[in-house]
Amino acid sequence: MRTLRTRLVVSAASAAVLVTSLPVPAHAGDASPGSVRAAYDGWVRVLEDAECDGTAVARRYTSDAILLATFTSYVQGRRAITGYFDGLTCKEDLRVSTQRITVAREGAMAYATGLYAFSYTSDDGQRVRVPARFTFVFVARNGSWRIANHHSSQVP
């Protein structure tokens, strides 16, 4: 158990946190990796459904969350995160495809880490694909998963 907590701290320091509004299981028997994957999948759905409005996406983050974003640098706090996603969700036909994901949960913290790609249609009608790596760190807040830290960067 100590080793897992150490990994989560390292991930939280260098990665992103994703927290959603999914209920947090009441006891360890309900703490399946599936609930963490569902939180991540919920973030993808909300991001793809938003149209020039990052409010719903930002609600999945804690009020003091940190986002190290794919298309910009350091963003902190829900207001700034909303602004970032306002711009990103204006990209025409924005989609996120997940190539690889690992999820785990330890008590009131969880993470999802892996590879995904953003795709959208550019202003000149060309389809753009941006491969990236990600880590979401989730925390349990008021019975829900919230994103406390989220790191996403383009694959070099």
Short mmCIF file of C-alpha atoms in Angstrom, two decimals:
data_model
loop_
_atom_site.label_atom_id
_atom_site.label_comp_id
_atom_site.label_asym_id
_atom_site.label_seq_id
_atom_site.Cartn_x
_atom_site.Cartn_y
_atom_site.Cartn_z
CA MET A 1 0.00 0.00 0.00
CA ARG A 2 2.86 2.42 0.77
CA THR A 3 4.34 1.93 -2.70
CA LEU A 4 1.05 2.83 -4.42
CA ARG A 5 0.70 6.01 -2.36
CA THR A 6 4.24 7.03 -3.30
CA ARG A 7 3.44 6.56 -6.99
CA LEU A 8 0.28 8.62 -6.66
CA VAL A 9 2.17 11.49 -5.03
CA VAL A 10 4.77 11.45 -7.79
CA SER A 11 2.01 11.33 -10.40
CA ALA A 12 0.19 14.19 -8.74
CA ALA A 13 3.31 16.32 -8.71
CA SER A 14 4.00 15.82 -12.40
CA ALA A 15 0.65 14.96 -13.85
CA ALA A 16 -2.92 15.99 -14.24
CA VAL A 17 -5.88 15.40 -12.04
CA LEU A 18 -9.21 14.48 -13.38
CA VAL A 19 -12.21 14.48 -11.15
CA THR A 20 -15.73 14.00 -12.28
CA SER A 21 -19.13 14.10 -10.69
CA LEU A 22 -19.43 10.33 -10.40
CA PRO A 23 -20.32 9.04 -6.94
CA VAL A 24 -17.37 7.77 -4.91
CA PRO A 25 -17.93 4.19 -3.72
CA ALA A 26 -18.69 3.99 0.00
CA HIS A 27 -16.38 1.06 0.74
CA ALA A 28 -13.31 -0.61 -0.69
CA GLY A 29 -15.36 -3.41 -2.25
CA ASP A 30 -16.85 -0.84 -4.66
CA ALA A 31 -13.49 0.78 -5.51
CA SER A 32 -13.07 -0.81 -8.90
CA PRO A 33 -10.86 0.55 -11.64
CA GLY A 34 -14.09 0.72 -13.65
CA SER A 35 -15.35 3.66 -11.60
CA VAL A 36 -12.15 5.57 -12.38
CA ARG A 37 -12.41 4.71 -16.07
CA ALA A 38 -16.03 5.90 -16.02
CA ALA A 39 -14.86 9.23 -14.57
CA TYR A 40 -12.33 9.60 -17.39
CA ASP A 41 -14.88 8.59 -20.03
CA GLY A 42 -17.30 11.17 -18.60
CA TRP A 43 -14.67 13.89 -19.06
CA VAL A 44 -14.22 12.85 -22.71
CA ARG A 45 -17.99 12.94 -23.35
CA VAL A 46 -18.44 16.37 -21.78
CA LEU A 47 -15.45 17.76 -23.69
CA GLU A 48 -16.72 16.44 -27.02
CA ASP A 49 -20.27 17.69 -26.39
CA ALA A 50 -19.30 21.22 -25.32
CA GLU A 51 -19.57 23.89 -28.01
CA CYS A 52 -17.45 26.95 -27.20
CA ASP A 53 -18.37 26.63 -23.53
CA GLY A 54 -15.90 25.09 -21.09
CA THR A 55 -18.18 25.42 -18.06
CA ALA A 56 -19.33 21.79 -17.94
CA VAL A 57 -15.79 20.52 -18.43
CA ALA A 58 -14.39 22.81 -15.72
CA ARG A 59 -17.06 21.65 -13.25
CA ARG A 60 -15.31 18.28 -13.22
CA TYR A 61 -12.24 19.92 -11.64
CA THR A 62 -11.71 21.05 -8.05
CA SER A 63 -11.91 24.80 -7.49
CA ASP A 64 -8.11 24.97 -7.05
CA ALA A 65 -7.17 22.37 -9.69
CA ILE A 66 -4.02 22.64 -11.78
CA LEU A 67 -4.09 21.93 -15.51
CA LEU A 68 -0.86 21.52 -17.45
CA ALA A 69 -2.62 21.62 -20.80
CA THR A 70 -1.82 20.19 -24.21
CA PHE A 71 -2.20 23.46 -26.10
CA THR A 72 -0.94 25.96 -23.49
CA SER A 73 1.04 26.04 -20.26
CA TYR A 74 0.07 26.21 -16.60
CA VAL A 75 -3.60 26.90 -15.81
CA GLN A 76 -4.90 27.03 -12.22
CA GLY A 77 -8.36 27.42 -10.77
CA ARG A 78 -11.78 26.72 -12.20
CA ARG A 79 -12.19 30.15 -13.85
CA ALA A 80 -8.92 29.83 -15.79
CA ILE A 81 -9.70 26.19 -16.65
CA THR A 82 -13.11 27.26 -17.97
CA GLY A 83 -11.39 29.83 -20.20
CA TYR A 84 -8.97 27.25 -21.56
CA PHE A 85 -11.79 24.84 -22.41
CA ASP A 86 -13.92 27.66 -23.87
CA GLY A 87 -11.25 27.95 -26.57
CA LEU A 88 -10.56 24.26 -27.04
CA THR A 89 -14.23 23.34 -27.39
CA CYS A 90 -14.62 25.87 -30.22
CA LYS A 91 -12.55 23.61 -32.46
CA GLU A 92 -14.88 22.17 -35.07
CA ASP A 93 -15.78 18.49 -34.56
CA LEU A 94 -13.43 18.09 -31.58
CA ARG A 95 -12.88 14.43 -30.67
CA VAL A 96 -10.70 12.53 -28.21
CA SER A 97 -9.61 8.97 -28.98
CA THR A 98 -7.94 6.95 -26.25
CA GLN A 99 -5.21 4.55 -27.38
CA ARG A 100 -3.99 3.35 -23.98
CA ILE A 101 -5.18 3.89 -20.41
CA THR A 102 -4.22 2.60 -16.97
CA VAL A 103 -6.46 3.36 -14.00
CA ALA A 104 -6.16 2.74 -10.27
CA ARG A 105 -7.70 3.88 -7.03
CA GLU A 106 -6.35 4.09 -3.49
CA GLY A 107 -8.82 5.40 -0.93
CA ALA A 108 -9.97 8.93 -1.77
CA MET A 109 -7.45 9.30 -4.63
CA ALA A 110 -7.32 7.75 -8.07
CA TYR A 111 -5.54 8.24 -11.35
CA ALA A 112 -5.97 7.60 -15.05
CA THR A 113 -2.88 7.79 -17.24
CA GLY A 114 -2.16 6.92 -20.84
CA LEU A 115 -2.19 8.08 -24.43
CA TYR A 116 -4.93 9.87 -26.34
CA ALA A 117 -5.26 11.99 -29.43
CA PHE A 118 -7.26 15.14 -30.04
CA SER A 119 -8.66 15.61 -33.51
CA TYR A 120 -10.59 18.48 -35.03
CA THR A 121 -11.23 20.25 -38.33
CA SER A 122 -9.03 23.29 -38.91
CA ASP A 123 -10.23 26.62 -40.33
CA ASP A 124 -9.05 25.54 -43.79
CA GLY A 125 -11.07 22.30 -43.65
CA GLN A 126 -8.16 19.93 -42.92
CA ARG A 127 -8.49 17.25 -40.28
CA VAL A 128 -5.85 17.80 -37.56
CA ARG A 129 -4.71 15.04 -35.18
CA VAL A 130 -2.63 15.83 -32.07
CA PRO A 131 -1.28 12.75 -30.23
CA ALA A 132 -0.77 13.41 -26.50
CA ARG A 133 -0.02 11.70 -23.21
CA PHE A 134 -2.09 12.35 -20.09
CA THR A 135 -2.43 11.82 -16.38
CA PHE A 136 -5.52 12.73 -14.39
CA VAL A 137 -5.41 12.68 -10.60
CA PHE A 138 -8.85 12.39 -9.04
CA VAL A 139 -9.83 13.19 -5.47
CA ALA A 140 -13.03 12.39 -3.63
CA ARG A 141 -14.91 15.61 -2.80
CA ASN A 142 -18.44 15.69 -1.42
CA GLY A 143 -19.26 12.21 -2.69
CA SER A 144 -17.92 12.79 -6.22
CA TRP A 145 -14.70 12.36 -8.15
CA ARG A 146 -13.13 15.73 -8.98
CA ILE A 147 -10.01 16.40 -11.01
CA ALA A 148 -7.32 17.95 -8.83
CA ASN A 149 -4.47 17.78 -11.31
CA HIS A 150 -4.45 17.15 -15.04
CA HIS A 151 -1.32 16.94 -17.17
CA SER A 152 -1.54 16.58 -20.91
CA SER A 153 1.27 17.15 -23.37
CA GLN A 154 1.88 16.46 -27.02
CA VAL A 155 3.85 13.29 -27.69
CA PRO A 156 7.36 14.34 -28.76
#
